[in-house]
Amino acid sequence: MTKDDVLNALKRVKGPDLDGNIVELGLVSEVVIANRKVYFSITVPPERAEQLEPLRKAAEQVVSDLDGVDHVGVVLTADAPTGQAAKPAAPAATPKPKAPAGGPGGGGQSAGVPGVKHIIAVASGKGGVGKSTTSVNLALALQANGLKVGVLDADIYGPSMPRLLGISGRPQQAHGNVLSPMEGYGLKCMSMGFLVDEGTPVVWRGPMVISALTQMLREVAWGELDVLVVDMPPGTGDAQLTMAQQVPLAGAIIVSTPQDLALIDARKGLNMFRQVDVPVLGIIENMSYFLCPSCGERSNIFGHGGAKNEADKLGIPFLGEIPLHMDIRETSDAGQPVVASAPNSEHTSIYRAIAEKAWSSIGSSGAKAAPSINIQ
Ligand code: ADP
C-alpha cells in the first residue's frame, strides 16, 4: 500500500459542499504511512469542523478499506493563524519529532519545562482500562516513595483528575498568563476540568486541543518537581501522537488489561511512542486478577498474565499487576485514591513497588537513549 493508493481512495470522498473531491480540492495533508497505519489531516473551515465530521469519517472509511491498512488516523484541521497550533496533528507521525517553534532547533526533542526534572506519560490503547485510576495512584505512590510529583490531566474531553483527587474550584493566576496548579494529597495538578464547567461539552478542533495541552504544561507554575505524570487521553490517534511529540517525555508507561483485545491496543500504544522516540518504561497490567473483597481469594478471571508475556516478548519491562478490587474503584469514585486513603494497604504496596520500578527505569533508560526507528 502506497501514498498513491491512499490518495486514490480519498478521491472518492467529496468536498465539503459535495463538489469535487478532497484530494483535488487540495484539502488533504501529506500522507504518512507507518507500520500499516495511515495518518493524514483534512483542512476545513474552523466553523464547519463539527458539521464536517461525516466527511472525516468517510475519509477514514475509504482508507480503512484498503488492503494492508490496520489503522487510520484522520483529523480535521483548520488553518490556525500562528504558532504551533497551526500545525496539523497528522504530520505528527513523521519519524523525526520537531522542536516547537522558537525552541532549540535540530535537537529533535521539545523544550523542557523549567523546574520539572522528568515527565512521564501514562497511556492506554483504549478507554476504560483504568488508565486514570492507575495514573493517580502511581503519582501518589511516587510521592510516597519520596519524590515531588505533579499530575497533568491531558484528557481534554474527559478530564478525571478533579474527581479522582477530590479537588474543586478554579486555579489562581500566579503571574501574567501563568496559573498556579491545584493541589490534592500533596500532588500538584492541572486539568481542563478546573477550567471548563462540568457538563459543558467541549467540542474542539485538533489544533486547539494541542494548544490547550501545551498551555497546561507550560503556562502553569509547577515549581520544582521530580516527576510530572501525564495522564494521556485514551487511544493512539493523532492527538496522542502530537501530544507525545509536544511534551519532552522521559518515557511512557502503558496500562493494559489482560484481555487479548486490550493487548492488541496496548501494542498500538507502544508503537506510537516508539515512532516518536520516547522510551517505553514498561507495561502495567490493571484489573489483572480478581480479589474477592469478602474472602480475599484470588481468581484469574481474565486470563491473567497476558501483559507480562507480551512485555517479555517485546523486550519491555513489566512493571507489575494491579488487582481488580472494589476498594480501588470505590476510593477513586470518592476522590480518595487508595494510595492516599489507605497508605498501609496491600494495594498501596503494589502501586509503590510499581512506582519504584518505573522510577528506576527512568534512570536506566537514559531518557533519550531510545533507538531511532525509521517508520517508512
Ligand atoms: P480510563 O482512564 O482507562 O478510561 P478509569 O481509570 O476511569 O479508566 O477506570 C475505569 C473504571 O474502572 C473506573 O470506575 C475505575 O474506578 C475502575 N477501575 C480502574 N482500575 C480498577 C481496579 N484495579 N479495580 C477496580 N476498579 C478499577
Short mmCIF file of C-alpha atoms and ligand atoms in Angstrom, two decimals:
data_model
loop_
_atom_site.label_atom_id
_atom_site.label_comp_id
_atom_site.label_asym_id
_atom_site.label_seq_id
_atom_site.Cartn_x
_atom_site.Cartn_y
_atom_site.Cartn_z
CA MET A 1 0.00 0.00 0.00
CA THR A 2 1.45 3.34 -1.06
CA LYS A 3 0.61 7.00 -0.59
CA ASP A 4 -0.85 6.99 -4.09
CA ASP A 5 -3.19 4.16 -3.16
CA VAL A 6 -4.34 6.23 -0.21
CA LEU A 7 -4.82 9.36 -2.31
CA ASN A 8 -6.66 7.42 -4.98
CA ALA A 9 -9.04 6.05 -2.37
CA LEU A 10 -9.52 9.53 -0.95
CA LYS A 11 -10.58 10.84 -4.35
CA ARG A 12 -13.84 9.04 -3.70
CA VAL A 13 -14.59 11.43 -0.84
CA LYS A 14 -16.46 14.54 -1.92
CA GLY A 15 -15.51 18.02 -0.74
CA PRO A 16 -17.37 19.93 1.99
CA ASP A 17 -20.09 21.17 -0.37
CA LEU A 18 -20.27 17.89 -2.27
CA ASP A 19 -18.40 19.32 -5.21
CA GLY A 20 -15.14 17.84 -6.40
CA ASN A 21 -13.17 15.57 -4.13
CA ILE A 22 -10.98 16.30 -1.13
CA VAL A 23 -7.76 15.38 -2.93
CA GLU A 24 -8.30 17.57 -5.95
CA LEU A 25 -9.54 20.40 -3.75
CA GLY A 26 -6.13 20.27 -2.07
CA LEU A 27 -7.55 19.59 1.37
CA VAL A 28 -5.53 16.51 2.22
CA SER A 29 -2.24 16.95 4.06
CA GLU A 30 0.81 14.87 3.46
CA VAL A 31 0.00 11.20 3.97
CA VAL A 32 2.19 9.38 6.46
CA ILE A 33 2.30 5.59 6.36
CA ALA A 34 3.86 3.83 9.31
CA ASN A 35 3.66 0.15 10.03
CA ARG A 36 0.34 -0.43 8.27
CA LYS A 37 -1.02 2.73 9.86
CA VAL A 38 -2.02 5.73 7.83
CA TYR A 39 -2.15 9.30 9.10
CA PHE A 40 -3.26 12.47 7.41
CA SER A 41 -5.36 15.53 8.02
CA ILE A 42 -8.05 17.32 6.08
CA THR A 43 -8.25 21.10 6.12
CA VAL A 44 -11.72 22.52 6.70
CA PRO A 45 -13.06 25.93 7.71
CA PRO A 46 -12.92 26.00 11.52
CA GLU A 47 -16.56 26.94 11.96
CA ARG A 48 -17.61 23.87 9.99
CA ALA A 49 -15.44 21.34 11.79
CA GLU A 50 -18.30 19.77 13.69
CA GLN A 51 -20.64 19.68 10.74
CA LEU A 52 -17.96 18.03 8.61
CA GLU A 53 -17.34 15.09 10.92
CA PRO A 54 -19.10 12.80 8.38
CA LEU A 55 -16.52 13.85 5.81
CA ARG A 56 -13.74 12.83 8.21
CA LYS A 57 -15.46 9.52 8.85
CA ALA A 58 -15.88 8.87 5.14
CA ALA A 59 -12.18 9.52 4.54
CA GLU A 60 -11.29 7.21 7.40
CA GLN A 61 -13.55 4.52 6.00
CA VAL A 62 -12.26 4.50 2.43
CA VAL A 63 -8.68 4.23 3.63
CA SER A 64 -9.53 1.57 6.22
CA ASP A 65 -10.97 -0.50 3.40
CA LEU A 66 -7.61 -0.65 1.62
CA ASP A 67 -5.61 -3.85 1.86
CA GLY A 68 -2.70 -3.62 4.24
CA VAL A 69 -4.17 -0.94 6.50
CA ASP A 70 -4.61 -1.68 10.18
CA HIS A 71 -5.32 1.78 11.47
CA VAL A 72 -6.25 5.14 10.05
CA GLY A 73 -5.79 8.41 11.91
CA VAL A 74 -7.61 11.30 10.28
CA VAL A 75 -8.13 14.68 11.85
CA LEU A 76 -9.85 17.78 10.61
CA THR A 77 -7.62 20.79 10.90
CA ALA A 78 -8.16 24.46 10.34
CA ASP A 79 -5.55 26.89 9.20
CA ALA A 80 -4.87 28.45 12.56
CA PRO A 81 -3.23 31.84 12.26
CA THR A 82 0.14 31.43 14.01
CA GLY A 83 2.34 29.31 16.22
CA GLN A 84 2.30 25.63 16.99
CA ALA A 85 -1.44 25.45 16.94
CA ALA A 86 -1.30 25.84 13.20
CA LYS A 87 0.49 22.56 12.87
CA PRO A 88 -1.94 19.91 11.71
CA ALA A 89 -1.99 17.00 14.07
CA ALA A 90 -1.45 14.28 11.49
CA PRO A 91 2.09 15.04 10.39
CA ALA A 92 2.98 14.36 13.99
CA ALA A 93 3.56 10.87 12.73
CA THR A 94 6.63 11.92 10.80
CA PRO A 95 9.63 9.99 12.01
CA LYS A 96 11.68 12.86 13.43
CA PRO A 97 9.96 14.92 16.08
CA LYS A 98 10.46 18.61 15.58
CA ALA A 99 11.26 21.05 18.32
CA PRO A 100 8.41 23.50 18.89
CA ALA A 101 8.57 26.85 17.15
CA GLY A 102 11.17 29.00 18.82
CA GLY A 103 12.67 26.05 20.62
CA PRO A 104 16.18 24.80 20.13
CA GLY A 105 16.48 23.70 16.53
CA GLY A 106 17.72 20.35 15.37
CA GLY A 107 17.60 18.65 18.74
CA GLY A 108 14.62 16.54 17.85
CA GLN A 109 13.16 16.99 21.34
CA SER A 110 10.72 19.58 22.54
CA ALA A 111 11.97 22.02 25.15
CA GLY A 112 11.81 21.06 28.79
CA VAL A 113 9.59 22.59 31.45
CA PRO A 114 11.62 24.64 33.93
CA GLY A 115 11.77 23.05 37.38
CA VAL A 116 10.34 19.73 36.18
CA LYS A 117 13.00 17.03 36.06
CA HIS A 118 11.14 14.22 34.34
CA ILE A 119 7.83 13.96 32.54
CA ILE A 120 6.28 10.56 32.09
CA ALA A 121 3.16 9.73 30.12
CA VAL A 122 0.65 7.13 31.18
CA ALA A 123 -1.19 5.87 28.14
CA SER A 124 -3.54 3.13 27.03
CA GLY A 125 -4.68 1.80 23.71
CA LYS A 126 -8.31 2.42 24.56
CA GLY A 127 -10.57 3.89 27.24
CA GLY A 128 -11.85 2.13 30.30
CA VAL A 129 -8.76 0.10 31.16
CA GLY A 130 -8.16 2.13 34.32
CA LYS A 131 -5.51 4.47 32.94
CA SER A 132 -6.58 7.47 35.04
CA THR A 133 -7.00 5.42 38.20
CA THR A 134 -3.55 3.99 37.63
CA SER A 135 -2.05 7.41 36.87
CA VAL A 136 -3.29 8.99 40.05
CA ASN A 137 -2.27 6.10 42.27
CA LEU A 138 1.09 5.85 40.55
CA ALA A 139 1.65 9.58 41.11
CA LEU A 140 0.73 9.20 44.78
CA ALA A 141 2.99 6.16 45.04
CA LEU A 142 5.93 8.06 43.53
CA GLN A 143 5.26 10.73 46.13
CA ALA A 144 5.05 8.17 48.92
CA ASN A 145 8.45 6.95 47.74
CA GLY A 146 9.84 10.40 48.49
CA LEU A 147 9.54 12.31 45.21
CA LYS A 148 7.94 15.66 44.43
CA VAL A 149 5.17 14.89 42.00
CA GLY A 150 2.63 16.62 39.79
CA VAL A 151 -0.16 15.30 37.58
CA LEU A 152 -1.20 16.79 34.26
CA ASP A 153 -4.57 15.56 33.11
CA ALA A 154 -4.17 15.62 29.35
CA ASP A 155 -7.61 14.23 28.68
CA ILE A 156 -9.21 17.39 27.38
CA TYR A 157 -12.52 15.76 26.50
CA GLY A 158 -12.98 13.68 29.63
CA PRO A 159 -10.87 15.10 32.44
CA SER A 160 -10.95 12.91 35.53
CA MET A 161 -8.28 14.26 37.90
CA PRO A 162 -10.56 16.75 39.70
CA ARG A 163 -12.88 13.89 40.63
CA LEU A 164 -10.14 11.37 41.39
CA LEU A 165 -8.28 13.78 43.66
CA GLY A 166 -11.46 15.32 45.08
CA ILE A 167 -10.40 18.84 44.05
CA SER A 168 -12.82 21.56 43.02
CA GLY A 169 -12.52 25.26 42.31
CA ARG A 170 -10.54 27.31 39.86
CA PRO A 171 -6.78 27.74 39.65
CA GLN A 172 -5.49 31.17 40.72
CA GLN A 173 -3.37 33.29 38.48
CA ALA A 174 0.27 33.10 39.57
CA HIS A 175 1.62 35.89 37.37
CA GLY A 176 0.93 37.08 33.84
CA ASN A 177 -0.68 34.24 31.93
CA VAL A 178 0.64 31.64 34.31
CA LEU A 179 -1.72 29.70 36.56
CA SER A 180 -0.94 28.12 39.90
CA PRO A 181 -1.62 24.41 39.86
CA MET A 182 -4.31 22.97 42.13
CA GLU A 183 -3.24 20.59 44.84
CA GLY A 184 -4.63 17.33 46.22
CA TYR A 185 -2.94 14.98 48.70
CA GLY A 186 0.29 16.87 48.11
CA LEU A 187 0.19 16.40 44.33
CA LYS A 188 0.28 19.45 42.09
CA CYS A 189 -2.43 19.06 39.50
CA MET A 190 -3.71 20.75 36.37
CA SER A 191 -6.71 19.62 34.38
CA MET A 192 -9.13 21.05 31.87
CA GLY A 193 -11.75 20.07 34.44
CA PHE A 194 -10.71 23.09 36.52
CA LEU A 195 -11.08 25.47 33.62
CA VAL A 196 -14.31 24.34 31.98
CA ASP A 197 -17.58 23.78 33.81
CA GLU A 198 -18.62 20.20 34.23
CA GLY A 199 -21.31 19.23 31.77
CA THR A 200 -20.12 21.80 29.23
CA PRO A 201 -19.44 19.81 26.10
CA VAL A 202 -16.01 20.59 24.79
CA VAL A 203 -16.03 20.33 21.03
CA TRP A 204 -12.60 21.37 19.93
CA ARG A 205 -10.61 21.13 16.80
CA GLY A 206 -7.39 19.17 16.89
CA PRO A 207 -5.05 22.16 16.92
CA MET A 208 -6.97 23.74 19.79
CA VAL A 209 -6.55 20.59 21.82
CA ILE A 210 -2.84 20.70 21.26
CA SER A 211 -2.54 24.33 22.25
CA ALA A 212 -4.64 23.72 25.38
CA LEU A 213 -2.29 20.91 26.32
CA THR A 214 0.86 22.93 25.75
CA GLN A 215 -0.61 25.74 27.84
CA MET A 216 -1.47 23.40 30.68
CA LEU A 217 2.08 22.13 30.52
CA ARG A 218 3.99 25.36 30.07
CA GLU A 219 1.80 28.11 31.50
CA VAL A 220 1.47 26.56 34.91
CA ALA A 221 3.75 27.35 37.84
CA TRP A 222 4.63 23.73 38.59
CA GLY A 223 7.53 24.66 40.84
CA GLU A 224 10.24 22.11 41.49
CA LEU A 225 9.07 18.61 40.59
CA ASP A 226 10.99 15.37 40.35
CA VAL A 227 8.34 13.96 38.11
CA LEU A 228 5.23 15.10 36.31
CA VAL A 229 2.83 12.29 35.45
CA VAL A 230 0.79 13.00 32.33
CA ASP A 231 -2.50 11.14 32.16
CA MET A 232 -2.80 10.87 28.39
CA PRO A 233 -6.10 10.84 26.52
CA PRO A 234 -7.12 7.24 25.78
CA GLY A 235 -6.20 5.77 22.44
CA THR A 236 -3.37 6.07 19.98
CA GLY A 237 -4.63 8.61 17.49
CA ASP A 238 -3.19 11.84 16.26
CA ALA A 239 -3.92 13.85 19.36
CA GLN A 240 -1.90 11.37 21.38
CA LEU A 241 0.92 11.28 18.88
CA THR A 242 1.15 15.03 18.74
CA MET A 243 0.95 15.21 22.49
CA ALA A 244 3.77 12.73 22.78
CA GLN A 245 5.77 14.96 20.46
CA GLN A 246 4.99 18.27 22.08
CA VAL A 247 5.94 17.15 25.55
CA PRO A 248 9.56 16.40 26.41
CA LEU A 249 8.81 12.94 27.72
CA ALA A 250 11.36 10.94 29.68
CA GLY A 251 9.30 7.87 28.99
CA ALA A 252 5.89 6.31 28.72
CA ILE A 253 4.01 3.70 30.67
CA ILE A 254 1.29 1.66 29.04
CA VAL A 255 -1.68 0.47 31.07
CA SER A 256 -3.44 -2.59 29.76
CA THR A 257 -5.97 -5.13 30.94
CA PRO A 258 -5.25 -8.82 30.43
CA GLN A 259 -7.76 -9.38 27.65
CA ASP A 260 -6.28 -10.05 24.26
CA LEU A 261 -8.11 -7.24 22.60
CA ALA A 262 -6.74 -4.75 25.05
CA LEU A 263 -3.29 -6.15 24.46
CA ILE A 264 -3.52 -5.50 20.78
CA ASP A 265 -4.43 -1.95 21.66
CA ALA A 266 -1.56 -1.73 24.10
CA ARG A 267 0.78 -2.70 21.32
CA LYS A 268 -0.52 0.25 19.32
CA GLY A 269 0.38 2.45 22.25
CA LEU A 270 3.89 1.04 22.28
CA ASN A 271 4.36 1.65 18.61
CA MET A 272 3.08 5.16 18.96
CA PHE A 273 5.76 6.08 21.48
CA ARG A 274 8.44 4.29 19.57
CA GLN A 275 7.57 6.28 16.49
CA VAL A 276 8.33 9.48 18.31
CA ASP A 277 11.45 8.11 20.00
CA VAL A 278 10.03 8.05 23.52
CA PRO A 279 11.34 5.13 25.57
CA VAL A 280 8.61 2.87 26.89
CA LEU A 281 9.34 2.39 30.58
CA GLY A 282 7.05 -0.58 30.86
CA ILE A 283 3.58 -2.09 30.91
CA ILE A 284 1.26 -2.25 33.89
CA GLU A 285 -1.44 -4.87 33.87
CA ASN A 286 -4.53 -3.39 35.51
CA MET A 287 -7.53 -5.46 36.63
CA SER A 288 -5.06 -8.28 36.41
CA TYR A 289 -6.88 -10.71 38.68
CA PHE A 290 -9.98 -10.55 40.85
CA LEU A 291 -9.52 -10.22 44.57
CA CYS A 292 -12.69 -11.16 46.40
CA PRO A 293 -13.47 -8.30 48.80
CA SER A 294 -15.02 -10.63 51.38
CA CYS A 295 -12.74 -13.67 51.41
CA GLY A 296 -9.58 -12.30 49.79
CA GLU A 297 -9.45 -15.20 47.36
CA ARG A 298 -7.70 -14.51 44.10
CA SER A 299 -9.20 -15.61 40.79
CA ASN A 300 -7.66 -15.10 37.39
CA ILE A 301 -10.92 -14.48 35.63
CA PHE A 302 -9.42 -12.62 32.69
CA GLY A 303 -6.73 -15.00 31.56
CA HIS A 304 -4.18 -13.27 33.76
CA GLY A 305 -0.57 -12.84 32.66
CA GLY A 306 -1.15 -11.68 29.10
CA ALA A 307 0.54 -8.34 29.61
CA LYS A 308 3.59 -9.91 31.20
CA ASN A 309 4.02 -12.36 28.34
CA GLU A 310 3.58 -9.57 25.87
CA ALA A 311 6.07 -7.34 27.66
CA ASP A 312 8.61 -10.18 27.70
CA LYS A 313 8.06 -10.80 24.01
CA LEU A 314 8.57 -7.14 23.19
CA GLY A 315 11.55 -6.81 25.49
CA ILE A 316 9.83 -4.12 27.56
CA PRO A 317 9.90 -4.10 31.37
CA PHE A 318 6.79 -5.46 33.05
CA LEU A 319 6.10 -3.07 35.91
CA GLY A 320 3.52 -5.09 37.79
CA GLU A 321 -0.06 -6.16 38.10
CA ILE A 322 -2.90 -4.44 39.91
CA PRO A 323 -5.88 -6.48 41.05
CA LEU A 324 -9.47 -5.72 40.18
CA HIS A 325 -10.78 -4.72 43.57
CA MET A 326 -13.80 -2.83 44.86
CA ASP A 327 -11.65 -0.71 47.16
CA ILE A 328 -9.72 0.65 44.20
CA ARG A 329 -12.91 1.65 42.43
CA GLU A 330 -14.72 2.98 45.47
CA THR A 331 -11.83 5.10 46.71
CA SER A 332 -11.35 6.54 43.22
CA ASP A 333 -15.00 7.39 42.87
CA ALA A 334 -14.94 9.05 46.27
CA GLY A 335 -11.96 11.26 45.40
CA GLN A 336 -9.77 9.41 47.88
CA PRO A 337 -7.41 7.29 45.83
CA VAL A 338 -6.35 4.16 47.64
CA VAL A 339 -2.66 5.09 47.92
CA ALA A 340 -3.62 8.29 49.75
CA SER A 341 -6.51 6.95 51.81
CA ALA A 342 -5.11 3.54 52.74
CA PRO A 343 -1.33 4.03 52.81
CA ASN A 344 -0.71 0.73 54.57
CA SER A 345 -2.95 -1.42 52.38
CA GLU A 346 -1.77 -4.21 50.12
CA HIS A 347 -2.94 -2.19 47.11
CA THR A 348 -0.70 0.68 48.12
CA SER A 349 2.33 -1.55 48.38
CA ILE A 350 1.59 -2.86 44.89
CA TYR A 351 1.42 0.68 43.49
CA ARG A 352 4.57 1.67 45.37
CA ALA A 353 6.50 -1.29 44.01
CA ILE A 354 5.38 -0.36 40.50
CA ALA A 355 6.37 3.27 41.11
CA GLU A 356 9.80 2.19 42.25
CA LYS A 357 10.34 0.07 39.17
CA ALA A 358 9.12 2.82 36.87
CA TRP A 359 11.35 5.37 38.58
CA SER A 360 14.40 3.19 38.29
CA SER A 361 13.77 2.64 34.60
CA ILE A 362 13.68 6.41 34.04
CA GLY A 363 17.24 6.48 35.29
CA SER A 364 18.35 3.49 33.29
CA SER A 365 16.59 4.42 30.06
CA GLY A 366 18.89 7.42 29.79
CA ALA A 367 15.88 9.49 28.75
CA LYS A 368 16.85 9.89 25.11
CA ALA A 369 18.67 6.65 24.55
CA ALA A 370 15.82 5.04 22.61
CA PRO A 371 16.84 3.86 19.18
CA SER A 372 15.60 5.88 16.30
CA ILE A 373 13.08 3.82 14.37
CA ASN A 374 12.52 4.63 10.77
CA ILE A 375 8.85 4.12 10.15
CA GLN A 376 8.72 4.41 6.40
P1 ADP B 1 -9.61 5.03 31.86
O1 ADP B 1 -8.84 6.22 32.36
O2 ADP B 1 -8.72 3.99 31.23
O3 ADP B 1 -10.77 5.35 30.99
P2 ADP B 1 -10.57 4.79 34.59
O4 ADP B 1 -9.33 4.97 35.38
O5 ADP B 1 -11.52 5.92 34.51
O6 ADP B 1 -10.22 4.28 33.13
O7 ADP B 1 -11.27 3.48 35.14
C1 ADP B 1 -12.49 3.00 34.62
C2 ADP B 1 -13.30 2.43 35.77
O8 ADP B 1 -12.64 1.27 36.29
C3 ADP B 1 -13.44 3.38 36.95
O9 ADP B 1 -14.74 3.23 37.51
C4 ADP B 1 -12.40 2.90 37.95
O10 ADP B 1 -12.76 3.19 39.29
C5 ADP B 1 -12.39 1.41 37.68
N1 ADP B 1 -11.09 0.78 37.96
C6 ADP B 1 -9.90 1.10 37.42
N2 ADP B 1 -8.93 0.27 37.88
C7 ADP B 1 -9.54 -0.58 38.76
C8 ADP B 1 -9.09 -1.67 39.58
N3 ADP B 1 -7.82 -2.07 39.57
N4 ADP B 1 -10.01 -2.30 40.36
C9 ADP B 1 -11.31 -1.91 40.34
N5 ADP B 1 -11.79 -0.92 39.59
C10 ADP B 1 -10.92 -0.26 38.82
#
